[in-house]
Short mmCIF file of C-alpha atoms (C1' of nucleotides) in Angstrom, two decimals:
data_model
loop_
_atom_site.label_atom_id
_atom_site.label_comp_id
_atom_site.label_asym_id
_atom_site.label_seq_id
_atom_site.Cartn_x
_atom_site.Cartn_y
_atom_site.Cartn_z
CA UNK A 28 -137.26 74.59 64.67
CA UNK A 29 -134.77 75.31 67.40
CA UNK A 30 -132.61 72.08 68.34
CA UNK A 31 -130.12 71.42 71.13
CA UNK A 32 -127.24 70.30 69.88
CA UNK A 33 -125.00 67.65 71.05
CA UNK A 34 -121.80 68.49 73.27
CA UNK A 35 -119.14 65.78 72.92
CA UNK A 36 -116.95 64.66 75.58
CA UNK A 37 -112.87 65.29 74.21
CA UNK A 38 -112.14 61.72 74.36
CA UNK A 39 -114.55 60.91 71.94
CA UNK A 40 -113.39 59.77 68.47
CA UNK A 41 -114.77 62.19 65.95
CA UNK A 42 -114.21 61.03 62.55
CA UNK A 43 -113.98 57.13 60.94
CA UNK A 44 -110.50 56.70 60.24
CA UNK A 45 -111.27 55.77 56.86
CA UNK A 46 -109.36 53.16 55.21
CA UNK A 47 -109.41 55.53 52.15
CA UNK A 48 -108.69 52.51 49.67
CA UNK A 49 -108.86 54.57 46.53
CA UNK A 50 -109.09 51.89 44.10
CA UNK A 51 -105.94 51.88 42.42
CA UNK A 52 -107.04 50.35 39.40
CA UNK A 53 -109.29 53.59 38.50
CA UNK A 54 -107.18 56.80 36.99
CA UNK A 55 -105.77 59.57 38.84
CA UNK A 56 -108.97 61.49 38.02
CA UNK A 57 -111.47 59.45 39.59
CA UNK A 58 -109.24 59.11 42.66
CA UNK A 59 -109.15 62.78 43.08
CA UNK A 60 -112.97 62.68 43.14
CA UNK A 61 -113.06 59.76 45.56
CA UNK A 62 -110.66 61.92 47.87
CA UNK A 63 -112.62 64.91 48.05
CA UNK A 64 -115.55 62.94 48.70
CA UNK A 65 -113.45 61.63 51.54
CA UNK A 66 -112.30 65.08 52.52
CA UNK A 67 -116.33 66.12 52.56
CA UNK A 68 -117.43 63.15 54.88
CA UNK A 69 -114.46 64.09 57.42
CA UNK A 70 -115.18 67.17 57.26
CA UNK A 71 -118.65 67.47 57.96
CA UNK A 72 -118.13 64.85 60.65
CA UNK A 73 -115.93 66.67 62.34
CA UNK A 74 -118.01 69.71 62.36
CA UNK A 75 -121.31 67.74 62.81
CA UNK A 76 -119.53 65.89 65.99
CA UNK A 77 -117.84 69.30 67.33
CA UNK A 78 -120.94 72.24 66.61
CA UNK A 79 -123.71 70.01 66.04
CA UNK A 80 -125.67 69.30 62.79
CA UNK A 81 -127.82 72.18 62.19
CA UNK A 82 -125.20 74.81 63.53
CA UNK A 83 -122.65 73.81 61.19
CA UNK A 84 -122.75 75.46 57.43
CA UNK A 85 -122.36 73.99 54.26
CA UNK A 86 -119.77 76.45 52.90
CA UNK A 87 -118.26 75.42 57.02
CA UNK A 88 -117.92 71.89 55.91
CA UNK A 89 -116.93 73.28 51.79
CA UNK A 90 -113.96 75.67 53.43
CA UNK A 91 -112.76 73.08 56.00
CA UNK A 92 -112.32 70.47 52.70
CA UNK A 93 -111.13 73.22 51.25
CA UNK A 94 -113.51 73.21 47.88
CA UNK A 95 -116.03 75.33 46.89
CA UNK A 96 -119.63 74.71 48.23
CA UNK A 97 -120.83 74.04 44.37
CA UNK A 98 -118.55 71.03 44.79
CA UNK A 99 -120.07 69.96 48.10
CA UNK A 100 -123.24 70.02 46.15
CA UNK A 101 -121.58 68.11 43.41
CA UNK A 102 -121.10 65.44 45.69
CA UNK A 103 -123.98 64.97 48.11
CA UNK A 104 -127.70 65.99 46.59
CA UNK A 105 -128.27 67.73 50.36
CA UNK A 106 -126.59 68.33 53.76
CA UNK A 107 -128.52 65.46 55.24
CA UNK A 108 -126.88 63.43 52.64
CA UNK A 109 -123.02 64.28 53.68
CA UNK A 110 -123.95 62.50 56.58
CA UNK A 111 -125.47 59.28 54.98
CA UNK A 112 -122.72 59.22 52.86
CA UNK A 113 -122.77 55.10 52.97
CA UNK A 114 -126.36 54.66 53.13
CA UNK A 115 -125.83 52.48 49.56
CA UNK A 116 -123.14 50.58 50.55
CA UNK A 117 -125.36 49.39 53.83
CA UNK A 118 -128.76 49.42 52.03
CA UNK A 119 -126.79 46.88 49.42
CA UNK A 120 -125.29 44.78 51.76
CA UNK A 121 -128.57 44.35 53.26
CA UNK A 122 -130.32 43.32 49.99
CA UNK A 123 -127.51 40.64 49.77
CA UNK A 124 -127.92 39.88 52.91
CA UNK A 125 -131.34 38.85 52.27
CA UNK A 126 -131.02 37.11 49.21
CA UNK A 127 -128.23 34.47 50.54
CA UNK A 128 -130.48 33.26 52.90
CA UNK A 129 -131.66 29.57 51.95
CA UNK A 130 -135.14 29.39 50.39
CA UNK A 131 -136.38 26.91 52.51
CA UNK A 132 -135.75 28.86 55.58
CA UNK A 133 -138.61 30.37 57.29
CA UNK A 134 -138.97 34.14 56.90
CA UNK A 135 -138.72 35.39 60.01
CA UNK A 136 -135.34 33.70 60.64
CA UNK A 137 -134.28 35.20 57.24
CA UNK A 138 -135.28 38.82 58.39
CA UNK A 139 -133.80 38.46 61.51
CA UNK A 140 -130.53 37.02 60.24
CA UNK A 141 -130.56 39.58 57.61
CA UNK A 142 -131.05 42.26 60.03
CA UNK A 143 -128.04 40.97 62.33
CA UNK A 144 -125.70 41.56 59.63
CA UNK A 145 -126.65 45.08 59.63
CA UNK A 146 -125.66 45.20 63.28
CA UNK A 147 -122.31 44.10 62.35
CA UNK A 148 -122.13 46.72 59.84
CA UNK A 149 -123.19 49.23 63.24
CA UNK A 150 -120.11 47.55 64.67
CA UNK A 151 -117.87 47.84 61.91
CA UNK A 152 -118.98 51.50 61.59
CA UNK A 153 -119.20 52.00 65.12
CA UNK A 154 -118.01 55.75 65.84
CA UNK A 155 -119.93 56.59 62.75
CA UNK A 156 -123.33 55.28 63.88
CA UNK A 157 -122.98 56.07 67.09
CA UNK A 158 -122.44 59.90 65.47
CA UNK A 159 -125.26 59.31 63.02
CA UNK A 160 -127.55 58.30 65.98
CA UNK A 161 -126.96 61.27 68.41
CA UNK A 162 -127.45 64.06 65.43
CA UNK A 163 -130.52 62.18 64.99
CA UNK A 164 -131.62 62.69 68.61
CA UNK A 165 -130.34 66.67 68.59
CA UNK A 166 -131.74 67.74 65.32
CA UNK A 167 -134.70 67.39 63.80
CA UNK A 168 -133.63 67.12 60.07
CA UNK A 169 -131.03 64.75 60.58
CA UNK A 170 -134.17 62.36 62.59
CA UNK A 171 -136.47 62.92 59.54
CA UNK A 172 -133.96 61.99 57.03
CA UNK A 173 -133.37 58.74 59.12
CA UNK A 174 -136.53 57.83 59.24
CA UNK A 175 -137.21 59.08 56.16
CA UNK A 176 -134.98 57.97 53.37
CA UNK A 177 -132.54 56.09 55.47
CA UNK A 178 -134.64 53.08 57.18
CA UNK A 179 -136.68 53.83 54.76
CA UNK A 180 -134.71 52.50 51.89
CA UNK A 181 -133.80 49.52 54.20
CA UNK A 182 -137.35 48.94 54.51
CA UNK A 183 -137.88 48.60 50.69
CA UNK A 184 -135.11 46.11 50.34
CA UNK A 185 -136.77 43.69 53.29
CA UNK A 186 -140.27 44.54 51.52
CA UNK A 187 -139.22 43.53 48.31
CA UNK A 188 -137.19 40.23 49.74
CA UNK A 189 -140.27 38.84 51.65
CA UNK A 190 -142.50 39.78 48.30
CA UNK A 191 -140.22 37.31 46.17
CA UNK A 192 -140.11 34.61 48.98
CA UNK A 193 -143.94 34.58 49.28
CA UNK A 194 -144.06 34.86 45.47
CA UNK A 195 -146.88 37.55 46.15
CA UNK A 196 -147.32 41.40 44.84
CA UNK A 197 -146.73 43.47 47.80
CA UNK A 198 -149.28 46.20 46.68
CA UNK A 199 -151.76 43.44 47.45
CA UNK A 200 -150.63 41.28 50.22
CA UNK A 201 -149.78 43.60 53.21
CA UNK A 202 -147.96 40.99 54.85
CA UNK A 203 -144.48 42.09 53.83
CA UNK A 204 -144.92 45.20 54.23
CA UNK A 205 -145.99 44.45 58.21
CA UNK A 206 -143.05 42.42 58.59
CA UNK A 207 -140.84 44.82 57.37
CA UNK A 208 -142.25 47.78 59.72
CA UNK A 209 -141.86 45.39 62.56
CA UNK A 210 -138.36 44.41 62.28
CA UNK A 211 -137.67 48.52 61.10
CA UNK A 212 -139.23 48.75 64.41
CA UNK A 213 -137.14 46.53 66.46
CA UNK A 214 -134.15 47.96 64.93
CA UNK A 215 -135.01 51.34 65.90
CA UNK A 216 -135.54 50.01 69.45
CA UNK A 217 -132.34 48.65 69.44
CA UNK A 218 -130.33 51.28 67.98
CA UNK A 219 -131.83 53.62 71.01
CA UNK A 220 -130.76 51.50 73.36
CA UNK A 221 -127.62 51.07 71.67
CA UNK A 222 -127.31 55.12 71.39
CA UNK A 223 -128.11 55.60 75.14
CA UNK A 224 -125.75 52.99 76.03
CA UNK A 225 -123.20 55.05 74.29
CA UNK A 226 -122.48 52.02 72.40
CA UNK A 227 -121.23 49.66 75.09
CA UNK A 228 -123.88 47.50 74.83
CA UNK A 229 -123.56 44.46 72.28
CA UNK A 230 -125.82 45.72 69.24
CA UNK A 231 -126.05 42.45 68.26
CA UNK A 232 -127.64 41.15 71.27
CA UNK A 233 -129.98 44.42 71.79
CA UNK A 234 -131.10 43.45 67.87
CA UNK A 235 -131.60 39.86 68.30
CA UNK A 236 -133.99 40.84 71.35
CA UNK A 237 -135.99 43.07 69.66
CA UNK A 238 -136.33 41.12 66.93
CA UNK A 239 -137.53 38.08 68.69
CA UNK A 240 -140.82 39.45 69.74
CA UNK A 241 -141.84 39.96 66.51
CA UNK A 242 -143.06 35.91 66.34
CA UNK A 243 -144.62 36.63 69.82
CA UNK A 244 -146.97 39.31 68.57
CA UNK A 245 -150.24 37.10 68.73
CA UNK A 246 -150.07 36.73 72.01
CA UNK A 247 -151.45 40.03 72.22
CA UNK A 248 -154.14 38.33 70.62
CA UNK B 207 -134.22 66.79 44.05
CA UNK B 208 -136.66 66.99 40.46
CA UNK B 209 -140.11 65.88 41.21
CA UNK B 210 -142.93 65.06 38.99
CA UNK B 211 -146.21 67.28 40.12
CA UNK B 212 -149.82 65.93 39.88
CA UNK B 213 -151.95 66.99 37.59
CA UNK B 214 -155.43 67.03 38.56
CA UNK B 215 -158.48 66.25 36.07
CA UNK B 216 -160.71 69.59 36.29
CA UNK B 217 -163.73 67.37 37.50
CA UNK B 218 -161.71 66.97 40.59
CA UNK B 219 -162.62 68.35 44.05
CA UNK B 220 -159.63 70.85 45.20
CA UNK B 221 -160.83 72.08 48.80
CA UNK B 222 -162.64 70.89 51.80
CA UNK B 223 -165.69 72.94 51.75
CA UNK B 224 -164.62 73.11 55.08
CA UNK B 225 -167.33 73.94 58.20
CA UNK B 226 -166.07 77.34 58.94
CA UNK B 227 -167.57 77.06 61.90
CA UNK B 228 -165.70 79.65 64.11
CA UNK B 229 -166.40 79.05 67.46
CA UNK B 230 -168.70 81.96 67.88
CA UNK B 231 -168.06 81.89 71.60
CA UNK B 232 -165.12 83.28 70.79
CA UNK B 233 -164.13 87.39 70.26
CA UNK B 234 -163.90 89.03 66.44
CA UNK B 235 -160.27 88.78 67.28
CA UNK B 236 -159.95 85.05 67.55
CA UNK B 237 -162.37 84.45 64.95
CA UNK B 238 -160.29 86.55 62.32
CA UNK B 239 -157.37 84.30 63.18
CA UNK B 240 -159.36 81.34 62.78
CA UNK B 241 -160.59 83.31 59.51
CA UNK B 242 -156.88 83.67 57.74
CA UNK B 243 -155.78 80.00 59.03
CA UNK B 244 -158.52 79.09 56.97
CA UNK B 245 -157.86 80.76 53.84
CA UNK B 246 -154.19 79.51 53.70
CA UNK B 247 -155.39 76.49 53.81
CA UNK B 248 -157.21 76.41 51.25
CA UNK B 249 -155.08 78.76 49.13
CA UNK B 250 -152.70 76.23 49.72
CA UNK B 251 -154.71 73.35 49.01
CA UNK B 252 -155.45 75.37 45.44
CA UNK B 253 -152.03 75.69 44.54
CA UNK B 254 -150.87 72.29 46.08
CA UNK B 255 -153.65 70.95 43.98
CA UNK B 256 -153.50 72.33 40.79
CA UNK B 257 -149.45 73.33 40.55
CA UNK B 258 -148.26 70.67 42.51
CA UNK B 259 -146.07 70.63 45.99
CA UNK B 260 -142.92 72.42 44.83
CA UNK B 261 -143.71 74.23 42.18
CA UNK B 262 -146.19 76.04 44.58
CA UNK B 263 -143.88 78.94 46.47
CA UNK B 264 -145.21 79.90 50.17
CA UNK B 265 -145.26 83.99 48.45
CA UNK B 266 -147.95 82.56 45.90
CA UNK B 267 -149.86 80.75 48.93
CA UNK B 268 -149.58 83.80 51.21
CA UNK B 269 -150.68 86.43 48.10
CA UNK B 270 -153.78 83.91 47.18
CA UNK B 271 -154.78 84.40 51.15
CA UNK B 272 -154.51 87.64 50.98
CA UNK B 273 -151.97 88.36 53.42
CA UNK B 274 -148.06 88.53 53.97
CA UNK B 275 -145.64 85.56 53.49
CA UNK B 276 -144.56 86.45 56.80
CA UNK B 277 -148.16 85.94 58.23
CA UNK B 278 -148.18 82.45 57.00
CA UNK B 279 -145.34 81.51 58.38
CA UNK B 280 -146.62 82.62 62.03
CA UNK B 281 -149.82 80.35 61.56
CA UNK B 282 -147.58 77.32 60.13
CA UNK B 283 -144.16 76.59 60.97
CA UNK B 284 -143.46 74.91 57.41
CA UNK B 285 -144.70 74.74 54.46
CA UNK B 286 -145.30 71.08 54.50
CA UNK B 287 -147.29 71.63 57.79
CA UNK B 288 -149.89 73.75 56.15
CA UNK B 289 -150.94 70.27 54.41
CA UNK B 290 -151.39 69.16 57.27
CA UNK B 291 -152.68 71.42 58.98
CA UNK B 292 -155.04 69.30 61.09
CA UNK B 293 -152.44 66.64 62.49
CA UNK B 294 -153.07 67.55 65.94
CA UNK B 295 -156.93 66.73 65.59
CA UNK B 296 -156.44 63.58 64.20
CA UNK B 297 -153.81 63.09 66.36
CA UNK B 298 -155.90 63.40 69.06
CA UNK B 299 -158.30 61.12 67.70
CA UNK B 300 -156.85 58.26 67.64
CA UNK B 301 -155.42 58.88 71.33
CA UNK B 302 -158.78 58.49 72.75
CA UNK B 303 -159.90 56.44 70.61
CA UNK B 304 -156.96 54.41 71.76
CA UNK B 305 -158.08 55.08 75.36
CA UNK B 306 -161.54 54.26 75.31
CA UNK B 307 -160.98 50.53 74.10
CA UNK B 308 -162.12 48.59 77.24
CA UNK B 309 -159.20 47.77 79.42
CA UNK B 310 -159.47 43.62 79.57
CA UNK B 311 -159.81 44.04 75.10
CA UNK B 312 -157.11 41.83 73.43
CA UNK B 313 -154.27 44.74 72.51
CA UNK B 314 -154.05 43.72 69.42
CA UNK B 315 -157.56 44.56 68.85
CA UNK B 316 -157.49 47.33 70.24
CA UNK B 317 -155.25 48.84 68.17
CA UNK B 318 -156.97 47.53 65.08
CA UNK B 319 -160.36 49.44 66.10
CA UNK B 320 -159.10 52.53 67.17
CA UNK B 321 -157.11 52.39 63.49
CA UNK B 322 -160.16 51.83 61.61
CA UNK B 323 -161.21 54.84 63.83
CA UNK B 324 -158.58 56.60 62.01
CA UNK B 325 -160.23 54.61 58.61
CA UNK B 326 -163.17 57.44 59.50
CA UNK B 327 -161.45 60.01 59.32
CA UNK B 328 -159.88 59.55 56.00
CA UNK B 329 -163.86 59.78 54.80
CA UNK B 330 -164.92 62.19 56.22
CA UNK B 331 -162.21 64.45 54.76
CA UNK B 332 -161.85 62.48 51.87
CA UNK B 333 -160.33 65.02 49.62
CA UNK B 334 -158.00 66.24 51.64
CA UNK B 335 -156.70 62.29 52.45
CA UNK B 336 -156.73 61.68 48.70
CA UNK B 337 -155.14 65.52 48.10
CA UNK B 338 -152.34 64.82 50.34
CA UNK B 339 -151.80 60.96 49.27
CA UNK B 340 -151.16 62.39 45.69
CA UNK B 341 -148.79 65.06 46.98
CA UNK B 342 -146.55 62.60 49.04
CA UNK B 343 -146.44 60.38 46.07
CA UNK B 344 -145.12 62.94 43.78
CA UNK B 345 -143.06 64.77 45.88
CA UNK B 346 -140.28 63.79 48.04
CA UNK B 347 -140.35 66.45 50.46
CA UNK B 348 -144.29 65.51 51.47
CA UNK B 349 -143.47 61.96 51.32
CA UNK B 350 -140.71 62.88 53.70
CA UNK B 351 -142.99 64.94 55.95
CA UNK B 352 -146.07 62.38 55.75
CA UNK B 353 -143.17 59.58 57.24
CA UNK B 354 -141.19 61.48 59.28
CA UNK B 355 -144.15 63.68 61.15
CA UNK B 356 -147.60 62.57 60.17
CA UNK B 357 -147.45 59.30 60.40
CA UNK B 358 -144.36 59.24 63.56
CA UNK B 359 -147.44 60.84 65.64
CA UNK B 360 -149.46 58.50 65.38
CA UNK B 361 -147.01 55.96 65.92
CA UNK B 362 -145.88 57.36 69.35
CA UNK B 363 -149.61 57.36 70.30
CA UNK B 364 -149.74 53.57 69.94
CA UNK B 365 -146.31 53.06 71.37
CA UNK B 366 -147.61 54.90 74.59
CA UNK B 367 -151.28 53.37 74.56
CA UNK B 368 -149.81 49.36 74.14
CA UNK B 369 -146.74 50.41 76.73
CA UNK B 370 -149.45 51.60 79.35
CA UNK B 371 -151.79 48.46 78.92
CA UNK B 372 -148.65 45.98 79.15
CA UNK B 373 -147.39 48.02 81.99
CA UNK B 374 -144.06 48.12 80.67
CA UNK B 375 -141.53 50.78 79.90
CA UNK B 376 -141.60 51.79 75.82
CA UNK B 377 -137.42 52.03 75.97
CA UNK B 378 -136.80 48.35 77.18
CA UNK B 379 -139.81 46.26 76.25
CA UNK B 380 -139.78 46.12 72.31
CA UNK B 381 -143.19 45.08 71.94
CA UNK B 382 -145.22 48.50 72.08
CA UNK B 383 -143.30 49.64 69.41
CA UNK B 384 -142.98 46.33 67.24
CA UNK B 385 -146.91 46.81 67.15
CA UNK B 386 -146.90 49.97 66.50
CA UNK B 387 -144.79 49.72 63.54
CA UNK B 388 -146.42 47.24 62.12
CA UNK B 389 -149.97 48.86 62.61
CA UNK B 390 -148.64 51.47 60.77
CA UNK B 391 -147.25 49.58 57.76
CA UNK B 392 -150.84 48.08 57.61
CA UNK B 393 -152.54 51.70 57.27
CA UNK B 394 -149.64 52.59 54.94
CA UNK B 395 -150.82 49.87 52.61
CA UNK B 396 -154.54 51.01 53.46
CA UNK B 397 -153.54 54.49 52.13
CA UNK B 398 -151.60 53.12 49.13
CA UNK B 399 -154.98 51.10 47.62
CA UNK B 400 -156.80 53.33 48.63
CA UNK B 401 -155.02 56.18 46.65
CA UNK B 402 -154.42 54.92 43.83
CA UNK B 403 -158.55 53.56 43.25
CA UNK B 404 -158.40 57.60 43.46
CA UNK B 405 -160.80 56.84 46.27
CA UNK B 406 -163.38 54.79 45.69
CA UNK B 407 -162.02 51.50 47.58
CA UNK B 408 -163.60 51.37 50.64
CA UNK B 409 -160.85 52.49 53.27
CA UNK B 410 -162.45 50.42 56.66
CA UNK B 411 -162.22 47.48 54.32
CA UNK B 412 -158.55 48.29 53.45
CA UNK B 413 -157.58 48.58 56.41
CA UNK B 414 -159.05 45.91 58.07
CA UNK B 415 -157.63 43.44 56.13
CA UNK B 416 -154.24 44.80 56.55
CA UNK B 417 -154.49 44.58 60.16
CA UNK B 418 -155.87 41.33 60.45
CA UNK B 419 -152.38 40.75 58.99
CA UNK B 420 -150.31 41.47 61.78
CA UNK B 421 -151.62 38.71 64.24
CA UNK B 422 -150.68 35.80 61.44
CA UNK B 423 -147.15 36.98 61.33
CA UNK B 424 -146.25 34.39 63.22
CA UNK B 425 -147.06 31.75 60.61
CA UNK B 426 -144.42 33.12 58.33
CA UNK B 427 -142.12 31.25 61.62
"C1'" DG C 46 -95.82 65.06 22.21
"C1'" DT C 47 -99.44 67.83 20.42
"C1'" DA C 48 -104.49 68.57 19.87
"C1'" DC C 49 -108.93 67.65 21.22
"C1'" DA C 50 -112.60 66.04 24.13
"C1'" DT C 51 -114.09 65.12 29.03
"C1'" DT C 52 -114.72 66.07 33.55
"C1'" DA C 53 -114.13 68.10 38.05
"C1'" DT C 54 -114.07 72.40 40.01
"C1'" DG C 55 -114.56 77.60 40.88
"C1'" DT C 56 -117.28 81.72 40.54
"C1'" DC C 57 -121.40 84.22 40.54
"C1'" DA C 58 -125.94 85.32 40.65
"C1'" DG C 59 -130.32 83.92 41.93
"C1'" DT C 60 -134.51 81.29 44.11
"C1'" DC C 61 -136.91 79.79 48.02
"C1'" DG C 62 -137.92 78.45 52.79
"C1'" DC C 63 -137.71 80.64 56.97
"C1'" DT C 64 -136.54 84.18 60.91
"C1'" DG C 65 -135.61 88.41 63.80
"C1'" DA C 66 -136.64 93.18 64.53
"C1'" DC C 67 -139.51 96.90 64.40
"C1'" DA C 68 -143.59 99.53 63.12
"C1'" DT C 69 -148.62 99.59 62.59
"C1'" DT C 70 -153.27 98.34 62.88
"C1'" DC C 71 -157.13 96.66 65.19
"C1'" DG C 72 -159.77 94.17 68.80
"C1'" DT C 73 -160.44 94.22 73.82
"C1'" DC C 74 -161.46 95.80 78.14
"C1'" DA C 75 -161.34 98.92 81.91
"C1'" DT D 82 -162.44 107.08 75.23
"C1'" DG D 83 -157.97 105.61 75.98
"C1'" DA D 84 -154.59 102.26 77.05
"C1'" DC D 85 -153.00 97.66 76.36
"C1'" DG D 86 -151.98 93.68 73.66
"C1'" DA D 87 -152.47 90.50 69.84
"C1'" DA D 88 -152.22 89.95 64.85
"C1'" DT D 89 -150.25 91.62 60.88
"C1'" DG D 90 -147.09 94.16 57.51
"C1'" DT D 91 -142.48 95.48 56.09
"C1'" DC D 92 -137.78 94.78 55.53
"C1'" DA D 93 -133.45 92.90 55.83
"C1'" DG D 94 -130.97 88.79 56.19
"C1'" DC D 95 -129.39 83.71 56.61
"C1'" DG D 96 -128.74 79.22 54.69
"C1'" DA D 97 -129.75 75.34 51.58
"C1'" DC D 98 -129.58 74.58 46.95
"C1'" DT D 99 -129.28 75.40 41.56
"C1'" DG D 100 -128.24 77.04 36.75
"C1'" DA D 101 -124.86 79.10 33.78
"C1'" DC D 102 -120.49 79.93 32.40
"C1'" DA D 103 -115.41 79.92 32.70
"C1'" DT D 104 -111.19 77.41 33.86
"C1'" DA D 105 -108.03 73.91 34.74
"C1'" DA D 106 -106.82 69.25 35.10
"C1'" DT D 107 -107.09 64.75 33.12
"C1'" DG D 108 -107.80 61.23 29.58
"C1'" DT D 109 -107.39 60.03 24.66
"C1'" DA D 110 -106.42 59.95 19.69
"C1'" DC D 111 -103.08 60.81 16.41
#
DNA sequence: GTACATTATGTCAGTCGCTGACATTCGTCA
DNA sequence: TGACGAATGTCAGCGACTGACATAATGTAC
């Protein structure tokens, strides 16, 4: 499985500057634990970003946060993971996404609405993605975890939305599960053109495209 | 990453009693080759079978074949891909299947016959399908593979036969892909029924009806 | 504030997938 | 037959990941 890894430019920004909140209302304990979390996501970020993903070591990422790797392990189930780190937070947002959408409004519109809010969350996250997106080119792993668990798990949420809309069992009626692999689809279109663009172009717009020609699909006929 | 392994009923069929056909054009040397891929294939599909994904080690697999660990890994580059050890054929398959659907055919039905081309393949190695359905269902890391590989083949076959009959370029027009994703979450529901009858569904029928699913998706508005 | 229970972490040894290097065997072909 | 090359065996090693146990820091009850 060799893999070319990515060579970044030294003007690009490397890691989120996280806002590292720390809830303050949670003890000193649990904000230790949130900070080495913290300190594992920079970490491997940085290294990701500088060496590439599958060059760069687990007990690399462990030393540079200075903790053990047992306690990188502690944190994130795999290395794949490290790099995910937010998947939840997104794959939740998404979900609620879904669910404030009026119930009178057709589907389609609520997918595509739904999906444009996870382009704001690309913009919000922007260096991050944009990171996320070009490991995903280079490497192998990182591109099968994407796919794999990643969009995956977004796919389950839009699934499970257009399910309850239609009031049907999705293990039956394929038709959410077709809608969802077509606007996974269009996302995946537009996150490639949003990689190769570097992330200049508006992700919004590139999303809102793709996911347009989903209703035109029976003029294929 | 705990997984829960299959256990199979003993009345169930293990192995392809595969052809062993051997090209006999071909030199002792070849034909040994040809001989060992064999057997780790079905030492695998033993172990796979009876022990489940995981719990199976490639040493056991390599021992049952009668030959080093280091052999197998020279015939398969992972572990995974000795499950599937015949992508490439059916692979192939479905690219000229895909090819030889008449030029002024609707896309859209062309892609849903060369699919149910696909739907004959699943019979006619029926207990391999159904062996590897069970084994992506109970473990992650053939899930995983079955998404990220398997099933990404196929889907870059369509993308390139629907981009070449538009006449457009795969990276700007969304279309190709939009079908092709949602072809694919119609055989991925095919697969599901038809995995857990344990078989006995028709698969053609399956997967018929999931396709025919994809051109009303523009009724959901 | 002292004592006890919890929890995050470190350390260590080990498994398993996978690979490079080198030696050996065996088919092929002149 | 003898030389060449392809397939295999052997061995040592890397890296992701895990279980077990010890330790230290934190939270809590008194």
């Amino acid at each position: 499985m060799t893999t070319v890894e990515p060579r970044l430019e030294p003007g690009d920004v490397l890691v989120d500057p996280a806002p590292r909140v720390s809830d303050p209302e949670a003890g000193r304990r649990s904000r230790k634990k949130q900070r080495t979390r913290d300190d594992l996501i920079a970490a491997g970020d940085y290294l990701f970003a500088t060496q590439g993903f599958d060059a760069t070591t687990t007990t690399d990422i462990a030393e540079r946060a200075d903790v053990s790797q047992r306690t990188l392990f502690r944190h994130f189930p795999t290395k794949e993971s490290l790099l995910y780190g937010d998947l939840d937070d997104t794959r939740l947002q998404l979900r609620e996404s879904l669910a404030s959408r009026p119930a009178d409004e057709p589907i389609l519109v609520s997918v595509r609405e739904s999906m444009l809010s996870l382009a704001e969350d690309f913009e919000r996250h922007r260096d991050r993605r944009l990171l996320q997106a070009r490991l995903a080119a280079s490497s192998p792993a990182v591109s099968a975890y994407s796919r794999a668990v990643v969009q995956f798990s977004w796919e389950r949420e839009i699934i499970a939305a257009v399910a309850a809309r239609l009031g049907v069992d999705p293990l039956k009626d394929p038709r959410p599960e077709v809608v969802a692999g077509a606007a996974m689809s269009a996302v995946r279109i537009a996150m490639r053109q949003w990689t190769v663009s570097g992330g200049t172009l508006d992700f919004m717009t590139l999303n809102a495209a793709a996911l347009e020609s989903i209703a035109s699909l029976s003029d294929l006929g």
